[in-house]
Coordinates of C-alpha atoms and ligand atoms in Angstrom, one line a residue:
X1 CA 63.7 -49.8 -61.6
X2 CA 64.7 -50.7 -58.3
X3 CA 64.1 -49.2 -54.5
X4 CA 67.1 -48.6 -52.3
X5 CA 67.4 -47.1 -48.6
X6 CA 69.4 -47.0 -45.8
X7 CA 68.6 -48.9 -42.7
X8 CA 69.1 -49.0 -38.7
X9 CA 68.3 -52.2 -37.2
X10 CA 69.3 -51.7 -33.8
X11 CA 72.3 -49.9 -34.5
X12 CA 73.6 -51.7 -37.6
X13 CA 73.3 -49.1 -40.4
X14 CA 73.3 -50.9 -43.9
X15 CA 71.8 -50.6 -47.4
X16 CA 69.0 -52.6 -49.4
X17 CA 66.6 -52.8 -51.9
X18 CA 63.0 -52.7 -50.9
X19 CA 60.5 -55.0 -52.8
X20 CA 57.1 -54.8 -51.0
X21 CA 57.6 -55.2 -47.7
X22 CA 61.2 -57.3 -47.8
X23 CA 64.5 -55.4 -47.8
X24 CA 67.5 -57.4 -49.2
X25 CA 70.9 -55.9 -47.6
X26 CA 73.6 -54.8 -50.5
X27 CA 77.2 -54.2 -49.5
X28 CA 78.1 -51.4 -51.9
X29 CA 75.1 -49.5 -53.6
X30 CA 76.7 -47.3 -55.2
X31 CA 79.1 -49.8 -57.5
X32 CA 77.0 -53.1 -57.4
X33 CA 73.9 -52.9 -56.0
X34 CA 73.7 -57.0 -55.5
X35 CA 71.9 -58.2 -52.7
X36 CA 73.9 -60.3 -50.3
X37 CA 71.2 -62.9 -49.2
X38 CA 70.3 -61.4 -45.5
X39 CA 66.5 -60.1 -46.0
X40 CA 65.0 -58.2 -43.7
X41 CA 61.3 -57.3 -42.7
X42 CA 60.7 -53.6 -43.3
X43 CA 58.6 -53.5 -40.0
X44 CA 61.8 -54.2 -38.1
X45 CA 64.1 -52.0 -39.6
X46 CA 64.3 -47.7 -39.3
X47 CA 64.1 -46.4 -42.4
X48 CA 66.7 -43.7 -42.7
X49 CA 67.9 -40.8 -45.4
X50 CA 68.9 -43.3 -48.2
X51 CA 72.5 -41.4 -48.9
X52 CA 75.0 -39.9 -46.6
X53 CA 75.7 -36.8 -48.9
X54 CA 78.8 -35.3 -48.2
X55 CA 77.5 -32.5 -49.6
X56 CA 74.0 -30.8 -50.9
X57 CA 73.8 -29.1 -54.0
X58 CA 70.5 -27.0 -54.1
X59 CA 69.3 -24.8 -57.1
X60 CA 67.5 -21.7 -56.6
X61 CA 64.7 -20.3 -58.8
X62 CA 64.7 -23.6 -61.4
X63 CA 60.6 -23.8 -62.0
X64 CA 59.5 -21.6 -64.1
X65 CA 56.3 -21.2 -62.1
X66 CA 58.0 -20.2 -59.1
X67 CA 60.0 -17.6 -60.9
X68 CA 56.6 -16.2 -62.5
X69 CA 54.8 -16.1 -59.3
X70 CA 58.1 -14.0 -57.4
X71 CA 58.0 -11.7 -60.8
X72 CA 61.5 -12.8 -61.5
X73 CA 62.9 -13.2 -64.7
X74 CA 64.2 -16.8 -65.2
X75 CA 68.1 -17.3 -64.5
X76 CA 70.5 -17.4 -67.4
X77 CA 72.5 -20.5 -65.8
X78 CA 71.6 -21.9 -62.5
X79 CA 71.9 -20.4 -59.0
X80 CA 73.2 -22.8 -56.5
X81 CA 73.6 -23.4 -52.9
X82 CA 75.0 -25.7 -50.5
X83 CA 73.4 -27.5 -47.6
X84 CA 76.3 -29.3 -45.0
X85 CA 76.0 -32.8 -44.4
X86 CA 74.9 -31.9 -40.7
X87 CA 71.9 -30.9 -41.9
X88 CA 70.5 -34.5 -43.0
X89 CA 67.2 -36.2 -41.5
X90 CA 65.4 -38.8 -43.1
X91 CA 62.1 -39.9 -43.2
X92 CA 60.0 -39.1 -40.6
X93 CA 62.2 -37.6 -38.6
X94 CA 61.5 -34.2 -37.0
X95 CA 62.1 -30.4 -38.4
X96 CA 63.0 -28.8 -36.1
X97 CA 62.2 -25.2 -35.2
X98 CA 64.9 -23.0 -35.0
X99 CA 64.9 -20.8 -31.9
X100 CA 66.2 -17.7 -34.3
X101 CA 64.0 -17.7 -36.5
X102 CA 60.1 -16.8 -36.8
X103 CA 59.4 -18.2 -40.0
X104 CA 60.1 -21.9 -41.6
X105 CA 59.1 -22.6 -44.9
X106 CA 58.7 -25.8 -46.4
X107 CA 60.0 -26.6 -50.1
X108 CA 59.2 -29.5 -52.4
X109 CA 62.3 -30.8 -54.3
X110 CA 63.3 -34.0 -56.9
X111 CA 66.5 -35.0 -55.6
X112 CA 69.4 -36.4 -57.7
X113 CA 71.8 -38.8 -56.2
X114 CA 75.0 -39.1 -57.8
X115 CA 76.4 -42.4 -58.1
X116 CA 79.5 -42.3 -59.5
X117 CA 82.6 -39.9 -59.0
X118 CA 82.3 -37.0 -61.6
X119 CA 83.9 -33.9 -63.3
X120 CA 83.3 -31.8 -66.5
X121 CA 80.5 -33.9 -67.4
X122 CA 78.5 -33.3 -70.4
X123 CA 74.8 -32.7 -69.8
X124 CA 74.2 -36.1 -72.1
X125 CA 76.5 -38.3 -70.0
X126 CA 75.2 -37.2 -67.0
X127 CA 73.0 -40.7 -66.4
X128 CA 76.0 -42.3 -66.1
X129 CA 76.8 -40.6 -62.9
X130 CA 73.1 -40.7 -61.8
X131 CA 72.4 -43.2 -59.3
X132 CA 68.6 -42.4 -59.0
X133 CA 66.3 -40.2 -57.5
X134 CA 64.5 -39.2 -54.1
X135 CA 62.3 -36.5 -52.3
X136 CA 63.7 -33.7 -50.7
X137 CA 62.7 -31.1 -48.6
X138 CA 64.3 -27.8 -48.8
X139 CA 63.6 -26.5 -45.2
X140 CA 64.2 -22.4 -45.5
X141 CA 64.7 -19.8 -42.2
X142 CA 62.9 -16.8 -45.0
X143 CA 63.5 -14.4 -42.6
X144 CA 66.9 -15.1 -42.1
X145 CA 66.9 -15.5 -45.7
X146 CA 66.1 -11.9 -46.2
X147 CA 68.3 -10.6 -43.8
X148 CA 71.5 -12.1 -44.3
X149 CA 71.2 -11.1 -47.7
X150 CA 73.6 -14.6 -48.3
X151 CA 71.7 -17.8 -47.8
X152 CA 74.3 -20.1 -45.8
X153 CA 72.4 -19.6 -42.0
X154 CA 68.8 -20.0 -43.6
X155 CA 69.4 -23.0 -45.3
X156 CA 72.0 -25.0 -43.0
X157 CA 70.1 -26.0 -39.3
X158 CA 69.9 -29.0 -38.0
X159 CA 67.3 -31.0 -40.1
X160 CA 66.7 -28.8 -42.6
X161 CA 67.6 -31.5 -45.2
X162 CA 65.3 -34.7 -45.3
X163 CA 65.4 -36.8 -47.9
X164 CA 63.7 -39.8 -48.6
X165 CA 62.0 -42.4 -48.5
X166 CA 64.2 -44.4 -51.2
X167 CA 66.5 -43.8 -54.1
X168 CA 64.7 -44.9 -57.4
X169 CA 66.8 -45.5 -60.1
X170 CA 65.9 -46.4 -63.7
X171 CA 63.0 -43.5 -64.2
X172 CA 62.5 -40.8 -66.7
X173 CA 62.8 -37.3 -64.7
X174 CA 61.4 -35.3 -66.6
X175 CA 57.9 -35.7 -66.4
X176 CA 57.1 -36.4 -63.0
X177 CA 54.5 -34.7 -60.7
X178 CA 55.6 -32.8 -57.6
X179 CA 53.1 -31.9 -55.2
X180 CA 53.4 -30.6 -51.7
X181 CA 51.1 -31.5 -48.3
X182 CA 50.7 -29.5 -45.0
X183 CA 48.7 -30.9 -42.8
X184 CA 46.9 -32.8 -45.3
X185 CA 46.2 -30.1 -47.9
X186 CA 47.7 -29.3 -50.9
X187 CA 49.9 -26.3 -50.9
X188 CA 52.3 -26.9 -54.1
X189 CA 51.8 -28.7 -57.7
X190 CA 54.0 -29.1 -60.5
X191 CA 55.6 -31.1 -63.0
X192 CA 59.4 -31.6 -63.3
X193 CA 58.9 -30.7 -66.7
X194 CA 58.7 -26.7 -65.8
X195 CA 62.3 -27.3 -64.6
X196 CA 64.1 -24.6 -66.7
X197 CA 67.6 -26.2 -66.4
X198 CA 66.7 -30.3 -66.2
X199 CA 68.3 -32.6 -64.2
X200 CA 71.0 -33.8 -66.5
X201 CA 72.3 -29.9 -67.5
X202 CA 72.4 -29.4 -63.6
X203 CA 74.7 -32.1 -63.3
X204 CA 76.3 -30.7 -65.8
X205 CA 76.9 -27.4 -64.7
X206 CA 77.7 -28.5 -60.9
X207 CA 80.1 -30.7 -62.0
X208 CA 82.1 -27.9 -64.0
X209 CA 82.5 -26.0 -60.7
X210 CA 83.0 -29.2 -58.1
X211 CA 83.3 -32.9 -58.3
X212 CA 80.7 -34.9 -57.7
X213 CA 81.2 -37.8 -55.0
X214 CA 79.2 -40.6 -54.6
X215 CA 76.5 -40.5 -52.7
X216 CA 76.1 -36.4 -53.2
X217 CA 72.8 -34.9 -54.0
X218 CA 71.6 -32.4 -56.1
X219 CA 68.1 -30.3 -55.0
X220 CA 66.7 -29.5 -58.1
X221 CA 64.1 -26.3 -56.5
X222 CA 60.7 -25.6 -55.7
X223 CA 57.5 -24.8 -58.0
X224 CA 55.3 -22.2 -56.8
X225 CA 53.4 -22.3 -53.4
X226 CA 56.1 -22.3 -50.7
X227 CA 54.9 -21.0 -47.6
X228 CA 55.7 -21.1 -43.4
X229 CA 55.0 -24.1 -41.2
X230 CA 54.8 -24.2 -37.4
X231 CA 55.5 -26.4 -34.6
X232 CA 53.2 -29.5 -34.9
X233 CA 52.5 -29.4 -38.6
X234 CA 53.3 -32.3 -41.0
X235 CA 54.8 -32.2 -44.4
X236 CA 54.9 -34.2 -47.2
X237 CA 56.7 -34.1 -50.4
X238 CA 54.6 -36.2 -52.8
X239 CA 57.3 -37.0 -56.5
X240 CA 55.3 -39.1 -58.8
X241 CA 57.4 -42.4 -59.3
X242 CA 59.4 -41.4 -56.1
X243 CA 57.5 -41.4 -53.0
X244 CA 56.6 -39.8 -50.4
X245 CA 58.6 -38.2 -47.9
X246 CA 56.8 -37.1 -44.2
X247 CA 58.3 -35.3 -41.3
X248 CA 56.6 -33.4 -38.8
X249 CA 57.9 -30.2 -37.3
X250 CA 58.4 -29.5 -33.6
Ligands
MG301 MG1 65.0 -24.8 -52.8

């Protein structure tokens, strides 16, 4: 199992694995994640999104709590989405409030990050192309949700995508707590294992429509509980094994 982020120490952006409070740099993560030799303290460094997807694959209705609670009928293959790059913030970093809309939901999501090139992948080859895993938030407009009737605008502003802390690579997926804090209390709580399509058929299935890239990530969706936050509150996405990812909204 190992830790690795993405880091900004005064304006030099690199990668490394963490190990307690000591980051070692790697040059190429994705193909050989060796460290280099340069450690770093993690007090001096910004932690940032640990990927630079070029794109965001997200999964609608995939928890089969969340479908129960909306009265939907699980999906006979999965519904996806896509986030743009643009939309990327990293730990701790703000949400911000979109002057259009009137409410912001939160969502609690397991992230994949892809590691390796991919196409047509069968769902029990898909580890290959697995890098590792991270928290995500799905940050939703609902409003404009609803009235767009199309889901591009609600998903898309600025921030609406952090992801963090770290990838994790080498765990088991699916069996992992997912829990969701606002302001402290818990709002969602779940267990990958209500996934209806699992992380390895949603490879799969996204990879038979568009190749993967390095570096890509995959939202996997959101158990039951998602609800609005406002200007000041804070959020954390809490994936057992994972970490925890924290923003505040403004
Ligand atoms: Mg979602």
């Amino acid at each position: 199992m190992l830790k690795m982020g993405r880091f900004d120490l005064g304006g030099e952006i690199f990668y490394g694995l963490v190990d307690g409070s000591r980051v070692s740099r790697v040059e190429d993560p994705f193909r050989s994640p060796v460290p280099s030799g340069r450690t770093y303290g993690l007090e001096e460094l910004k932690v940032l999104a640990p990927c630079e997807p070029g794109k965001a694959v997200c999964v609608g209705l995939n928890y089969r709590d969340h479908a129960l609670e909306l009265g939907l009928e699980p999906p006979e293959e999965p519904v996806i989405f896509l986030k743009p790059a643009s939309a990327l913030a990293g730990p701790g970093d703000f949400i911000e409030y979109p002057d259009m809309s009137r409410r912001v939901d939160y969502e609690a999501e397991l992230a994949i990050v892809i590691g390796a090139r991919c196409k047509n992948v069968p769902a029990g080859d898909a580890p290959e192309y697995i890098l590792g895993y991270t928290c995500a938030n799905d940050v939703t407009a609902r409003d404009l949700q609803a009235k767009d009737g199309q889901w591009t605008r609600s998903k898309s502003f600025d921030t609406f995508l952090p992801l963090g802390p770290y990838i994790i690579t080498g765990i088991n997926p699916d069996r992992l707590d997912i829990s969701l804090y606002l302001n402290g209390e818990i709002r969602q709580k779940s267990n990958t294992s209500n996934l209806i399509f699992k992380t390895g058929e949603l490879v799969s299935f996204i990879s038979r429509v568009m190749t993967l890239e390095p570096g890509d990530v995959i939202l996997t969706g959101t158990p039951a509980g998602v609800g609005p936050m406002q200007k000041g509150d804070r959020v954390e996405v809490v994936v057992e094994s994972v970490g925890t990812l924290a923003n505040t909204v403004r």
